[in-house]
XYZ file of N, CA and C in Angstrom:
303
model
N -0.563 -14.496 -25.128
C -1.371 -14.572 -26.322
C -1.656 -13.174 -26.862
N -1.970 -12.248 -25.960
C -2.311 -10.893 -26.393
C -1.076 -10.030 -26.649
N 0.083 -10.523 -26.240
C 1.339 -9.782 -26.414
C 1.272 -8.401 -25.768
N 0.702 -8.377 -24.586
C 0.583 -7.148 -23.814
C 1.361 -7.319 -22.518
N 1.926 -6.258 -21.996
C 2.649 -6.381 -20.722
C 1.694 -6.693 -19.570
N 2.235 -7.343 -18.546
C 1.457 -7.684 -17.355
C 2.089 -6.973 -16.158
N 1.278 -6.275 -15.426
C 1.695 -5.622 -14.191
C 1.020 -6.373 -13.061
N 1.801 -6.930 -12.169
C 1.234 -7.678 -11.037
C 1.214 -6.812 -9.804
N 0.044 -6.702 -9.209
C -0.110 -6.035 -7.924
C -0.508 -7.104 -6.928
N 0.216 -7.216 -5.857
C -0.191 -8.160 -4.808
C -0.804 -7.336 -3.682
N -2.123 -7.369 -3.629
C -2.872 -6.637 -2.613
C -3.516 -7.678 -1.715
N -3.308 -7.556 -0.410
C -3.842 -8.537 0.522
C -4.759 -7.867 1.525
N -5.815 -8.571 1.874
C -6.735 -8.070 2.881
C -7.187 -9.196 3.804
N -7.508 -10.369 3.229
C -8.032 -11.472 4.032
C -7.109 -12.684 3.961
N -7.188 -13.535 4.980
C -6.405 -14.762 4.973
C -7.190 -15.879 4.272
N -6.642 -17.081 4.279
C -7.278 -18.197 3.578
C -8.637 -18.579 4.159
N -8.890 -18.222 5.426
C -10.196 -18.516 6.020
C -11.133 -17.318 5.916
N -10.745 -16.327 5.100
C -11.566 -15.144 4.802
C -11.659 -14.148 5.960
N -10.737 -14.237 6.898
C -10.691 -13.280 8.006
C -9.769 -12.121 7.634
N -10.156 -10.880 7.964
C -9.291 -9.738 7.646
C -7.928 -9.833 8.328
N -6.886 -9.547 7.567
C -5.527 -9.502 8.099
C -5.140 -8.090 8.524
N -5.708 -7.109 7.859
C -5.369 -5.708 8.082
C -6.658 -4.908 8.195
N -6.549 -3.661 8.642
C -7.733 -2.792 8.720
C -8.288 -2.492 7.335
N -7.407 -2.408 6.362
C -7.805 -2.176 4.978
C -6.840 -2.917 4.073
N -7.212 -3.161 2.816
C -6.299 -3.866 1.903
C -4.946 -3.162 1.824
N -3.906 -3.979 1.749
C -2.533 -3.466 1.785
C -1.764 -3.945 0.553
N -1.024 -3.028 -0.084
C -0.178 -3.391 -1.216
C 1.073 -4.067 -0.677
N 1.311 -5.320 -1.073
C 2.470 -6.068 -0.599
C 3.584 -6.112 -1.633
N 3.247 -6.077 -2.912
C 4.261 -6.140 -3.965
C 3.688 -5.569 -5.255
N 4.603 -5.064 -6.071
C 4.205 -4.514 -7.372
C 5.348 -4.727 -8.353
N 5.018 -5.285 -9.508
C 6.022 -5.392 -10.560
C 5.986 -4.098 -11.363
N 7.079 -3.773 -11.984
C 7.147 -2.533 -12.757
C 7.001 -2.815 -14.246
N 5.971 -2.279 -14.818
C 5.756 -2.335 -16.263
C 5.403 -0.916 -16.677
N 6.148 -0.342 -17.577
C 5.846 1.042 -17.954
C 4.508 1.143 -18.683
N 3.695 2.042 -18.207
C 2.415 2.336 -18.853
C 2.367 3.833 -19.107
N 2.004 4.196 -20.296
C 1.871 5.611 -20.612
C 0.679 6.186 -19.858
N 0.785 7.423 -19.445
C -0.326 8.081 -18.757
C -1.572 7.969 -19.616
N -2.683 7.611 -18.988
C -3.941 7.482 -19.704
C -4.153 6.148 -20.373
N -3.142 5.249 -20.324
C -3.295 3.928 -20.931
C -4.457 3.197 -20.264
N -5.092 2.309 -20.999
C -6.177 1.509 -20.451
C -5.618 0.181 -19.970
N -5.968 -0.184 -18.727
C -5.510 -1.449 -18.153
C -6.714 -2.252 -17.681
N -6.544 -3.560 -17.662
C -7.571 -4.460 -17.170
C -7.122 -4.950 -15.798
N -7.906 -4.643 -14.775
C -7.630 -5.057 -13.402
C -8.478 -6.290 -13.118
N -7.825 -7.420 -12.792
C -8.513 -8.702 -12.650
C -8.336 -9.237 -11.232
N -9.425 -9.756 -10.674
C -9.395 -10.429 -9.373
C -10.407 -11.569 -9.435
N -10.286 -12.530 -8.527
C -11.261 -13.621 -8.570
C -12.610 -13.172 -8.022
N -12.627 -12.508 -6.862
C -13.878 -12.101 -6.212
C -13.748 -10.672 -5.713
N -14.810 -9.905 -5.856
C -14.859 -8.556 -5.294
C -16.233 -8.363 -4.669
N -16.290 -8.453 -3.346
C -17.567 -8.313 -2.645
C -17.794 -6.858 -2.253
N -16.882 -6.296 -1.462
C -17.043 -4.906 -1.036
C -16.387 -3.934 -2.000
N -15.438 -4.424 -2.787
C -14.710 -3.557 -3.706
C -13.493 -2.906 -3.087
N -13.197 -3.170 -1.812
C -12.092 -2.517 -1.116
C -10.729 -2.860 -1.727
N -10.508 -4.122 -2.068
C -9.226 -4.516 -2.652
C -9.055 -3.899 -4.032
N -10.120 -3.913 -4.830
C -10.060 -3.288 -6.158
C -9.772 -1.793 -6.028
N -10.386 -1.148 -5.061
C -10.175 0.281 -4.874
C -8.725 0.568 -4.485
N -8.141 -0.290 -3.649
C -6.729 -0.111 -3.274
C -5.843 -0.264 -4.505
N -6.138 -1.237 -5.345
C -5.369 -1.432 -6.572
C -5.546 -0.242 -7.514
N -6.761 0.285 -7.596
C -7.017 1.461 -8.455
C -6.145 2.642 -8.047
N -5.971 2.835 -6.742
C -5.119 3.944 -6.272
C -3.696 3.773 -6.767
N -3.225 2.533 -6.843
C -1.889 2.246 -7.354
C -1.796 2.544 -8.847
N -2.925 2.518 -9.528
C -2.963 2.700 -10.978
C -3.482 4.087 -11.369
N -3.337 5.040 -10.468
C -3.837 6.382 -10.778
C -3.160 6.914 -12.037
N -3.894 7.655 -12.802
C -3.385 8.173 -14.067
C -3.658 7.254 -15.243
N -4.189 6.056 -14.950
C -4.526 5.095 -15.996
C -6.035 4.904 -16.033
N -6.542 4.499 -17.169
C -7.951 4.143 -17.278
C -8.069 2.687 -16.866
N -8.861 2.407 -15.830
C -8.952 1.061 -15.271
C -10.320 0.453 -15.573
N -10.294 -0.735 -16.168
C -11.498 -1.539 -16.386
C -11.338 -2.772 -15.507
N -12.389 -3.134 -14.757
C -12.270 -4.244 -13.815
C -13.009 -5.487 -14.305
N -12.446 -6.649 -13.942
C -13.015 -7.944 -14.283
C -12.863 -8.863 -13.081
N -13.949 -9.510 -12.676
C -13.914 -10.511 -11.607
C -14.683 -11.745 -12.055
N -14.428 -12.849 -11.383
C -15.222 -14.043 -11.646
C -16.590 -13.900 -11.007
N -16.629 -13.332 -9.784
C -17.885 -13.171 -9.053
C -17.806 -11.897 -8.230
N -18.934 -11.207 -8.122
C -18.980 -10.003 -7.290
C -19.315 -8.762 -8.088
N -18.631 -7.654 -7.738
C -18.901 -6.359 -8.363
C -17.691 -5.884 -9.157
N -17.921 -5.570 -10.419
C -16.863 -5.054 -11.292
C -17.520 -4.575 -12.582
N -16.709 -4.001 -13.458
C -17.231 -3.595 -14.762
C -17.715 -4.811 -15.541
N -16.963 -5.922 -15.422
C -17.309 -7.170 -16.093
C -17.244 -8.304 -15.076
N -18.306 -9.117 -15.007
C -18.391 -10.228 -14.059
C -18.626 -11.508 -14.847
N -17.722 -12.473 -14.713
C -17.821 -13.712 -15.487
C -19.020 -14.563 -15.073
N -19.293 -14.636 -13.761
C -20.382 -15.485 -13.260
C -21.309 -14.649 -12.374
N -22.113 -13.768 -12.953
C -22.961 -12.895 -12.136
C -24.059 -13.642 -11.384
N -24.382 -14.850 -11.826
C -25.464 -15.602 -11.179
C -25.029 -16.228 -9.849
N -23.728 -16.316 -9.590
C -23.242 -16.902 -8.337
C -23.323 -15.847 -7.239
N -24.087 -16.153 -6.195
C -24.267 -15.192 -5.100
C -23.538 -15.607 -3.829
N -23.393 -16.909 -3.585
C -22.782 -17.391 -2.348
C -21.289 -17.596 -2.470
N -20.710 -18.221 -1.444
C -19.281 -18.530 -1.434
C -18.975 -19.616 -2.464
N -17.763 -19.596 -2.970
C -17.343 -20.551 -3.989
C -16.044 -21.206 -3.551
N -15.941 -22.507 -3.732
C -14.689 -23.222 -3.493
C -13.949 -23.276 -4.826
N -13.136 -22.261 -5.099
C -12.392 -22.202 -6.357
C -11.346 -23.313 -6.377
N -11.001 -23.817 -7.545
C -10.011 -24.902 -7.633
C -8.658 -24.541 -7.017
N -8.301 -23.262 -6.981
C -7.008 -22.843 -6.442
C -7.075 -22.526 -4.949
N -8.247 -22.671 -4.344
C -8.375 -22.427 -2.915
C -7.607 -23.484 -2.140
N -6.894 -23.107 -1.074
C -6.078 -24.079 -0.348
C -6.892 -25.176 0.342
N -8.172 -24.917 0.605
C -8.985 -25.909 1.301
C -9.745 -26.839 0.348
N -9.505 -26.707 -0.942
C -10.177 -27.571 -1.917
C -9.240 -28.705 -2.280
N -9.657 -29.925 -1.986
C -8.824 -31.093 -2.300
C -8.908 -31.386 -3.792
N -7.781 -31.735 -4.394
C -7.812 -32.090 -5.828
C -8.585 -33.388 -6.037
N -9.131 -33.541 -7.229
C -9.826 -34.776 -7.562
C -8.831 -35.936 -7.519
N -9.264 -37.097 -7.034
C -8.360 -38.236 -7.022
C -8.056 -38.688 -8.440
N -6.887 -39.254 -8.651
C -6.556 -39.727 -10.004
C -7.505 -40.843 -10.418
N -7.747 -40.977 -11.728
C -8.673 -42.028 -12.224
C -8.136 -43.410 -11.990
């Protein structure tokens, strides 16, 4: 819709049960999209509690101006700041889909 390039960073830290997989977040994959030095990018994640995963992604985006957005947690922009506890997001593997009508 925005006609802007998308750069995907796959940064992993925790498994589906929220247990750490590594000592610190690890970059597993990165797509290549050319960005001019100093370009502004929007870094999006569903949740950022400690900020460690966002910080790892920021290191990958050095030389760019990074604005962060999360659904819940800590970022420049937070969609649901009133949510403090754990959330069963619809895309979570442990959330069963609604039964058909």
